[in-house]
Short mmCIF file of C-alpha atoms in Angstrom, two decimals:
data_model
loop_
_atom_site.label_atom_id
_atom_site.label_comp_id
_atom_site.label_asym_id
_atom_site.label_seq_id
_atom_site.Cartn_x
_atom_site.Cartn_y
_atom_site.Cartn_z
CA MET Q 1 4.15 -24.52 -9.00
CA ALA Q 2 6.18 -21.31 -9.19
CA ALA Q 3 4.82 -17.81 -8.67
CA ILE Q 4 5.47 -14.40 -10.16
CA HIS Q 5 5.30 -11.68 -7.53
CA VAL Q 6 3.58 -8.61 -8.97
CA ALA Q 7 3.47 -5.13 -7.44
CA TRP Q 8 2.06 -1.73 -8.26
CA TRP Q 9 3.02 1.63 -6.76
CA ASN Q 10 2.18 5.27 -7.42
CA VAL Q 11 5.58 6.63 -6.37
CA GLU Q 12 4.42 10.27 -6.00
CA ASN Q 13 6.18 12.87 -8.10
CA LEU Q 14 9.41 11.08 -9.02
CA PHE Q 15 10.69 14.05 -11.01
CA ASP Q 16 14.05 14.80 -12.56
CA VAL Q 17 16.11 17.62 -11.00
CA GLU Q 18 15.01 21.24 -11.22
CA ASP Q 19 17.33 22.24 -14.08
CA SER Q 20 17.30 18.92 -15.96
CA PRO Q 21 18.46 19.11 -19.59
CA ARG Q 22 16.14 16.18 -20.27
CA ARG Q 23 13.02 18.33 -19.78
CA SER Q 24 11.42 20.13 -22.74
CA GLU Q 25 10.97 23.89 -22.72
CA LYS Q 26 7.20 23.43 -22.81
CA LEU Q 27 7.19 21.16 -19.77
CA THR Q 28 9.53 23.53 -17.95
CA ARG Q 29 7.00 26.31 -18.48
CA VAL Q 30 4.08 24.14 -17.37
CA LEU Q 31 5.80 23.01 -14.18
CA GLY Q 32 6.95 26.53 -13.40
CA SER Q 33 8.14 27.11 -9.86
CA SER Q 34 6.89 23.75 -8.52
CA LEU Q 35 10.33 22.19 -9.07
CA GLU Q 36 12.26 24.90 -7.22
CA GLY Q 37 14.68 23.33 -4.78
CA TRP Q 38 14.33 19.82 -6.22
CA THR Q 39 18.04 18.98 -6.12
CA ALA Q 40 20.05 15.92 -7.10
CA GLY Q 41 20.41 15.17 -3.39
CA LEU Q 42 16.65 15.13 -2.84
CA LEU Q 43 16.11 12.99 -5.93
CA GLU Q 44 18.74 10.53 -4.72
CA ARG Q 45 17.11 10.39 -1.29
CA LYS Q 46 13.66 9.87 -2.80
CA VAL Q 47 14.92 7.04 -5.02
CA ASP Q 48 16.68 5.39 -2.08
CA ARG Q 49 13.52 5.49 0.05
CA LEU Q 50 11.42 3.97 -2.72
CA ALA Q 51 14.01 1.30 -3.47
CA SER Q 52 14.17 0.26 0.17
CA VAL Q 53 10.45 -0.57 0.14
CA ILE Q 54 10.53 -2.30 -3.26
CA ALA Q 55 13.51 -4.45 -2.27
CA GLY Q 56 11.69 -5.50 0.90
CA MET Q 57 8.70 -6.89 -0.99
CA ASN Q 58 8.25 -10.62 -1.50
CA ALA Q 59 10.05 -11.51 1.75
CA GLY Q 60 13.11 -9.50 0.76
CA ARG Q 61 13.39 -10.88 -2.76
CA GLY Q 62 11.64 -7.93 -4.40
CA PRO Q 63 8.88 -8.12 -7.02
CA ASP Q 64 9.32 -9.96 -10.30
CA LEU Q 65 7.13 -7.39 -12.08
CA LEU Q 66 6.53 -3.88 -10.76
CA GLY Q 67 4.27 -1.25 -12.29
CA VAL Q 68 4.82 2.38 -11.29
CA CYS Q 69 3.30 5.74 -12.11
CA GLU Q 70 4.24 9.39 -11.55
CA VAL Q 71 7.72 8.97 -12.99
CA GLU Q 72 8.82 11.88 -15.15
CA ASN Q 73 11.14 10.19 -17.63
CA GLU Q 74 13.38 7.27 -18.51
CA HIS Q 75 16.26 8.78 -16.52
CA VAL Q 76 14.54 8.70 -13.13
CA LEU Q 77 13.10 5.27 -13.93
CA ARG Q 78 16.59 3.92 -14.57
CA LEU Q 79 17.82 5.48 -11.32
CA LEU Q 80 15.08 3.61 -9.49
CA ALA Q 81 15.81 0.34 -11.31
CA GLU Q 82 19.51 0.64 -10.52
CA ALA Q 83 18.82 1.35 -6.85
CA VAL Q 84 16.65 -1.77 -6.62
CA ARG Q 85 19.21 -3.83 -8.59
CA SER Q 86 22.02 -2.80 -6.25
CA ARG Q 87 20.04 -3.90 -3.20
CA LEU Q 88 18.91 -7.25 -4.59
CA ARG Q 89 21.56 -8.17 -7.15
CA ARG Q 90 18.77 -8.88 -9.62
CA PRO Q 91 18.89 -7.78 -13.28
CA PHE Q 92 15.80 -5.55 -13.47
CA ARG Q 93 14.97 -3.98 -16.81
CA THR Q 94 12.48 -1.26 -17.68
CA ALA Q 95 9.55 -0.85 -20.09
CA HIS Q 96 8.45 2.74 -20.57
CA ALA Q 97 7.04 5.20 -23.10
CA ASP Q 98 6.69 8.98 -22.88
CA THR Q 99 3.18 10.20 -22.25
CA SER Q 100 1.31 13.28 -23.43
CA ASP Q 101 0.36 14.14 -19.84
CA ARG Q 102 0.53 17.88 -19.29
CA ARG Q 103 2.59 17.39 -16.11
CA GLY Q 104 4.93 15.02 -17.89
CA ILE Q 105 4.36 12.03 -15.62
CA ASP Q 106 4.50 8.52 -17.04
CA ILE Q 107 3.63 4.90 -16.35
CA ALA Q 108 6.33 2.23 -16.52
CA PHE Q 109 7.31 -1.31 -15.56
CA LEU Q 110 10.36 -2.87 -13.93
CA TYR Q 111 10.71 -6.60 -14.60
CA ASP Q 112 13.11 -9.50 -14.18
CA PRO Q 113 14.34 -10.58 -17.64
CA ASP Q 114 15.08 -14.06 -16.30
CA LEU Q 115 11.32 -14.55 -15.94
CA LEU Q 116 9.76 -12.20 -18.48
CA GLN Q 117 10.81 -10.85 -21.86
CA VAL Q 118 9.57 -7.85 -23.84
CA PRO Q 119 9.70 -8.74 -27.55
CA PRO Q 120 10.25 -6.04 -30.18
CA GLU Q 121 7.19 -3.87 -30.78
CA ALA Q 122 5.50 -5.13 -27.61
CA VAL Q 123 5.02 -1.77 -25.87
CA TYR Q 124 1.95 0.31 -26.73
CA GLN Q 125 0.38 3.56 -25.56
CA HIS Q 126 -3.43 3.85 -25.71
CA VAL Q 127 -4.71 7.42 -25.76
CA VAL Q 128 -7.35 8.42 -23.22
CA MET Q 129 -9.21 11.32 -24.85
CA ARG Q 130 -9.53 14.49 -22.80
CA ARG Q 131 -9.54 18.21 -23.53
CA THR Q 132 -6.25 18.55 -21.66
CA GLY Q 133 -3.42 16.02 -21.88
CA THR Q 134 -3.57 13.01 -19.59
CA ARG Q 135 -1.68 9.78 -19.22
CA GLU Q 136 -2.17 7.08 -21.81
CA ILE Q 137 -2.76 3.48 -20.78
CA LEU Q 138 0.51 1.58 -21.18
CA GLN Q 139 0.22 -1.95 -22.56
CA VAL Q 140 3.20 -4.31 -22.53
CA ASN Q 141 2.89 -7.77 -24.04
CA PHE Q 142 5.30 -9.71 -21.86
CA ARG Q 143 6.39 -13.17 -22.89
CA THR Q 144 6.98 -15.86 -20.29
CA ARG Q 145 9.79 -18.40 -20.46
CA ALA Q 146 7.35 -20.93 -21.93
CA GLY Q 147 6.28 -18.47 -24.65
CA THR Q 148 2.90 -17.35 -23.27
CA THR Q 149 1.93 -13.79 -24.22
CA TRP Q 150 0.79 -11.91 -21.11
CA ALA Q 151 -0.94 -8.60 -21.86
CA VAL Q 152 -0.35 -6.23 -18.93
CA PHE Q 153 -1.96 -2.80 -18.78
CA GLY Q 154 -0.55 -0.03 -16.58
CA ASN Q 155 -3.13 2.60 -15.64
CA HIS Q 156 -3.06 6.06 -14.10
CA TRP Q 157 -6.52 7.40 -14.77
CA PRO Q 158 -7.43 11.13 -14.71
CA SER Q 159 -7.50 12.52 -11.19
CA ARG Q 160 -10.43 13.83 -9.19
CA SER Q 161 -9.05 17.35 -9.42
CA GLY Q 162 -11.91 19.79 -9.74
CA GLY Q 163 -14.28 17.40 -8.00
CA ARG Q 164 -15.01 13.68 -7.99
CA TRP Q 165 -18.25 13.94 -9.96
CA GLU Q 166 -17.13 16.83 -12.19
CA SER Q 167 -14.15 14.73 -13.38
CA ALA Q 168 -15.95 11.37 -13.52
CA ALA Q 169 -16.48 11.48 -17.29
CA TYR Q 170 -12.72 11.44 -17.88
CA ARG Q 171 -12.33 8.23 -15.91
CA ALA Q 172 -15.32 6.76 -17.75
CA VAL Q 173 -13.41 7.29 -21.00
CA ALA Q 174 -10.34 5.63 -19.47
CA GLY Q 175 -12.50 2.67 -18.44
CA GLU Q 176 -13.92 2.33 -21.95
CA THR Q 177 -10.38 2.50 -23.37
CA LEU Q 178 -9.17 -0.28 -21.08
CA ALA Q 179 -12.21 -2.47 -21.90
CA TYR Q 180 -11.69 -1.97 -25.64
CA PHE Q 181 -8.02 -2.95 -25.58
CA HIS Q 182 -8.70 -5.88 -23.25
CA GLN Q 183 -11.02 -7.24 -25.93
CA ARG Q 184 -8.58 -6.30 -28.67
CA ALA Q 185 -5.77 -8.23 -26.95
CA LEU Q 186 -7.93 -11.36 -27.07
CA GLU Q 187 -8.67 -10.81 -30.75
CA VAL Q 188 -5.01 -10.27 -31.69
CA HIS Q 189 -3.24 -12.76 -29.43
CA GLY Q 190 -5.97 -15.36 -29.05
CA PRO Q 191 -8.98 -15.92 -26.80
CA ARG Q 192 -6.86 -17.62 -24.12
CA THR Q 193 -4.54 -14.66 -23.59
CA PRO Q 194 -4.09 -13.80 -19.89
CA VAL Q 195 -4.70 -10.11 -19.17
CA LEU Q 196 -3.75 -8.12 -16.07
CA ALA Q 197 -4.71 -4.47 -15.53
CA MET Q 198 -3.13 -2.68 -12.60
CA GLY Q 199 -2.79 0.91 -11.60
CA ASP Q 200 -3.98 3.99 -9.81
CA PHE Q 201 -7.51 4.27 -11.16
CA ASN Q 202 -8.43 7.36 -9.13
CA ASP Q 203 -11.76 5.64 -8.52
CA GLU Q 204 -12.74 2.80 -6.20
CA PRO Q 205 -13.78 -0.75 -7.20
CA PHE Q 206 -17.48 0.11 -6.88
CA ASP Q 207 -17.36 3.27 -9.03
CA THR Q 208 -19.08 3.40 -12.41
CA SER Q 209 -15.84 3.87 -14.35
CA LEU Q 210 -14.63 0.46 -13.21
CA VAL Q 211 -17.90 -1.48 -12.96
CA GLN Q 212 -19.71 -0.24 -16.06
CA HIS Q 213 -17.04 1.18 -18.35
CA ALA Q 214 -14.05 -1.09 -17.65
CA VAL Q 215 -16.52 -4.00 -17.26
CA SER Q 216 -15.06 -5.20 -13.96
CA THR Q 217 -16.85 -7.03 -11.18
CA ARG Q 218 -16.36 -8.51 -7.71
CA GLN Q 219 -17.86 -11.84 -8.85
CA ARG Q 220 -15.51 -14.48 -10.20
CA ALA Q 221 -18.44 -16.40 -11.74
CA LYS Q 222 -19.44 -13.36 -13.82
CA VAL Q 223 -15.95 -13.27 -15.29
CA LEU Q 224 -15.89 -16.98 -16.01
CA ASN Q 225 -19.35 -16.98 -17.62
CA ALA Q 226 -19.09 -13.77 -19.65
CA VAL Q 227 -20.10 -14.36 -23.28
CA SER Q 228 -20.47 -11.25 -25.45
CA VAL Q 229 -18.16 -8.89 -23.54
CA PRO Q 230 -15.07 -10.07 -21.64
CA ARG Q 231 -15.09 -9.02 -18.00
CA LEU Q 232 -12.33 -8.30 -15.48
CA TRP Q 233 -12.30 -9.61 -11.93
CA ASN Q 234 -11.38 -6.81 -9.51
CA LEU Q 235 -9.28 -8.39 -6.77
CA MET Q 236 -9.45 -5.39 -4.43
CA TRP Q 237 -12.94 -5.98 -3.06
CA PRO Q 238 -11.79 -8.08 -0.04
CA PRO Q 239 -9.06 -5.58 1.01
CA LEU Q 240 -11.66 -2.82 0.64
CA GLY Q 241 -13.15 -3.82 3.97
CA SER Q 242 -9.94 -4.76 5.80
CA GLU Q 243 -9.01 -3.00 9.01
CA ALA Q 244 -6.38 -0.33 9.55
CA PRO Q 245 -2.77 -1.58 9.45
CA ASP Q 246 -2.03 -0.52 13.03
CA GLY Q 247 -5.00 -2.43 14.45
CA SER Q 248 -6.65 0.78 15.64
CA ASP Q 249 -10.30 1.75 15.36
CA ALA Q 250 -9.56 4.09 12.44
CA GLY Q 251 -11.72 1.93 10.19
CA PRO Q 252 -11.06 0.21 6.85
CA THR Q 253 -7.76 0.86 5.16
CA GLY Q 254 -7.04 2.06 1.62
CA THR Q 255 -4.11 2.86 -0.62
CA PHE Q 256 -4.60 6.65 -0.57
CA TYR Q 257 -6.09 9.02 2.00
CA PHE Q 258 -7.91 12.26 1.22
CA ASN Q 259 -9.23 14.40 4.07
CA ASN Q 260 -8.56 11.36 6.30
CA PHE Q 261 -10.90 9.17 4.24
CA ALA Q 262 -9.37 5.90 3.02
CA ASN Q 263 -9.68 5.31 -0.74
CA MET Q 264 -8.90 2.05 -2.55
CA LEU Q 265 -7.55 3.67 -5.71
CA ASP Q 266 -4.73 1.21 -6.52
CA GLN Q 267 -6.04 -2.08 -7.85
CA PHE Q 268 -5.44 -5.36 -9.68
CA LEU Q 269 -7.92 -6.61 -12.28
CA VAL Q 270 -7.58 -9.93 -14.12
CA ASN Q 271 -9.45 -11.59 -16.95
CA ARG Q 272 -10.92 -15.09 -17.26
CA ASN Q 273 -7.62 -16.52 -18.48
CA MET Q 274 -6.02 -15.59 -15.16
CA VAL Q 275 -8.88 -17.08 -13.17
CA THR Q 276 -9.47 -20.49 -14.77
CA ARG Q 277 -7.84 -23.43 -13.02
CA GLY Q 278 -5.09 -24.88 -15.14
CA SER Q 279 -4.28 -21.58 -16.83
CA PRO Q 280 -0.54 -21.06 -17.41
CA LEU Q 281 -0.79 -17.80 -15.38
CA ARG Q 282 -3.34 -17.80 -12.56
CA ALA Q 283 -3.91 -14.94 -10.12
CA LEU Q 284 -4.04 -15.89 -6.45
CA PRO Q 285 -6.65 -13.52 -4.99
CA GLU Q 286 -5.86 -14.49 -1.41
CA SER Q 287 -2.30 -13.18 -1.91
CA VAL Q 288 -3.35 -9.57 -2.56
CA ARG Q 289 -1.84 -7.20 0.00
CA ILE Q 290 -1.55 -3.51 0.71
CA VAL Q 291 2.07 -2.96 1.72
CA HIS Q 292 2.55 -1.23 5.07
CA ASP Q 293 6.20 -2.15 5.64
CA PRO Q 294 8.45 -0.67 6.83
CA LYS Q 295 6.36 0.61 9.70
CA ASP Q 296 7.47 4.22 9.24
CA MET Q 297 5.54 4.27 5.94
CA VAL Q 298 2.42 4.62 8.09
CA SER Q 299 1.63 7.92 9.80
CA THR Q 300 1.30 7.90 13.59
CA GLY Q 301 -1.84 10.03 13.75
CA THR Q 302 -5.44 8.94 14.18
CA TYR Q 303 -5.71 7.88 10.56
CA PRO Q 304 -3.00 5.50 9.25
CA SER Q 305 -2.26 7.26 5.97
CA PRO Q 306 0.94 6.81 3.93
CA VAL Q 307 3.85 9.12 4.76
CA GLY Q 308 4.59 11.02 1.57
CA PHE Q 309 7.92 12.45 0.45
CA GLY Q 310 6.34 15.60 -0.94
CA GLY Q 311 7.91 17.92 -3.49
CA MET Q 312 6.25 19.61 -6.47
CA GLY Q 313 5.12 22.50 -4.30
CA LYS Q 314 4.46 20.36 -1.21
CA PRO Q 315 6.75 20.45 1.84
CA VAL Q 316 9.47 17.80 1.52
CA ASP Q 317 9.72 15.12 4.19
CA THR Q 318 12.95 13.20 3.62
CA SER Q 319 11.76 10.48 6.00
CA GLY Q 320 8.74 9.82 3.78
CA TYR Q 321 8.14 7.60 0.77
CA SER Q 322 4.98 8.21 -1.27
CA ASP Q 323 1.42 9.39 -0.67
CA HIS Q 324 0.16 5.99 -1.88
CA TYR Q 325 0.73 2.54 -0.43
CA PRO Q 326 1.95 -0.16 -2.83
CA VAL Q 327 -0.14 -3.24 -3.55
CA THR Q 328 1.18 -6.74 -4.29
CA MET Q 329 -0.11 -10.11 -5.43
CA ASP Q 330 1.15 -13.51 -6.60
CA VAL Q 331 0.50 -15.05 -9.99
CA GLU Q 332 0.90 -18.82 -10.08
CA THR Q 333 2.61 -20.21 -13.15
CA SER Q 334 2.47 -23.80 -14.30
CA GLU Q 335 5.16 -23.27 -16.93
#
């Protein structure tokens, strides 16, 4: 049996340079002074730091499929792909679509074309309705070497800005959108279509947006036995209770820290067709990891939070990476 190594990472404000000709006048006005001082040198350093972590995944082989969010445009995505390619000598390609997000940040995928293909008209954006622009859900229908269609959804749900409960309705809509297009993928591509949803959900596995609206659960049996509505198995429940990466008494870890509280915002969810034994693509839940390597990704204070790079109005730390930890998992393939 072979395996496809999958990763997800919110790469924190991977923006084009301050005076980029690739940025619209409207977006330039919206971003205002937040990009002041964001030079080509800082962008290059940021990309290099991210690429060093990505290339180190999968025992130094890098991921076969990587989902990212908080990338501004195709240009910075290609810079990242090239930086990873140069370290690994692997032919990564990109799948991306511009979003209507008011900050101009997108979701995208890097993938190995020797393992996965993106057929024509296989990239879709699904609008998440909100009064102000927010990221769409990005769906890419990858095709494996044996011809299996694999519907993969990249998510970056509306943030908790303005308050967790005050903004909860926006993430509820995102959850409903994901659930609808999960079901739609089964209708269009067949009831045995494997579906993977990954992303920064800005909610935790136990929150209503994921449990009720996205129809996800911690119980594998519920996913296998679902009849009227297809369910998703959230694979982040076991890591939710895992201890801090440095072995300290800081308490359970997460992928993002706010006010020194660990939050499990970055997650993998899979449908029944990635759970059933004998499926051509089967998720291995025991392989799910929060990436804490290299060690300088982890802050040295009391709480082991990720060391961010900053920018966009935050102080820049050129020794940092991102304010989120990446997550990884293996998908077994029988093809």
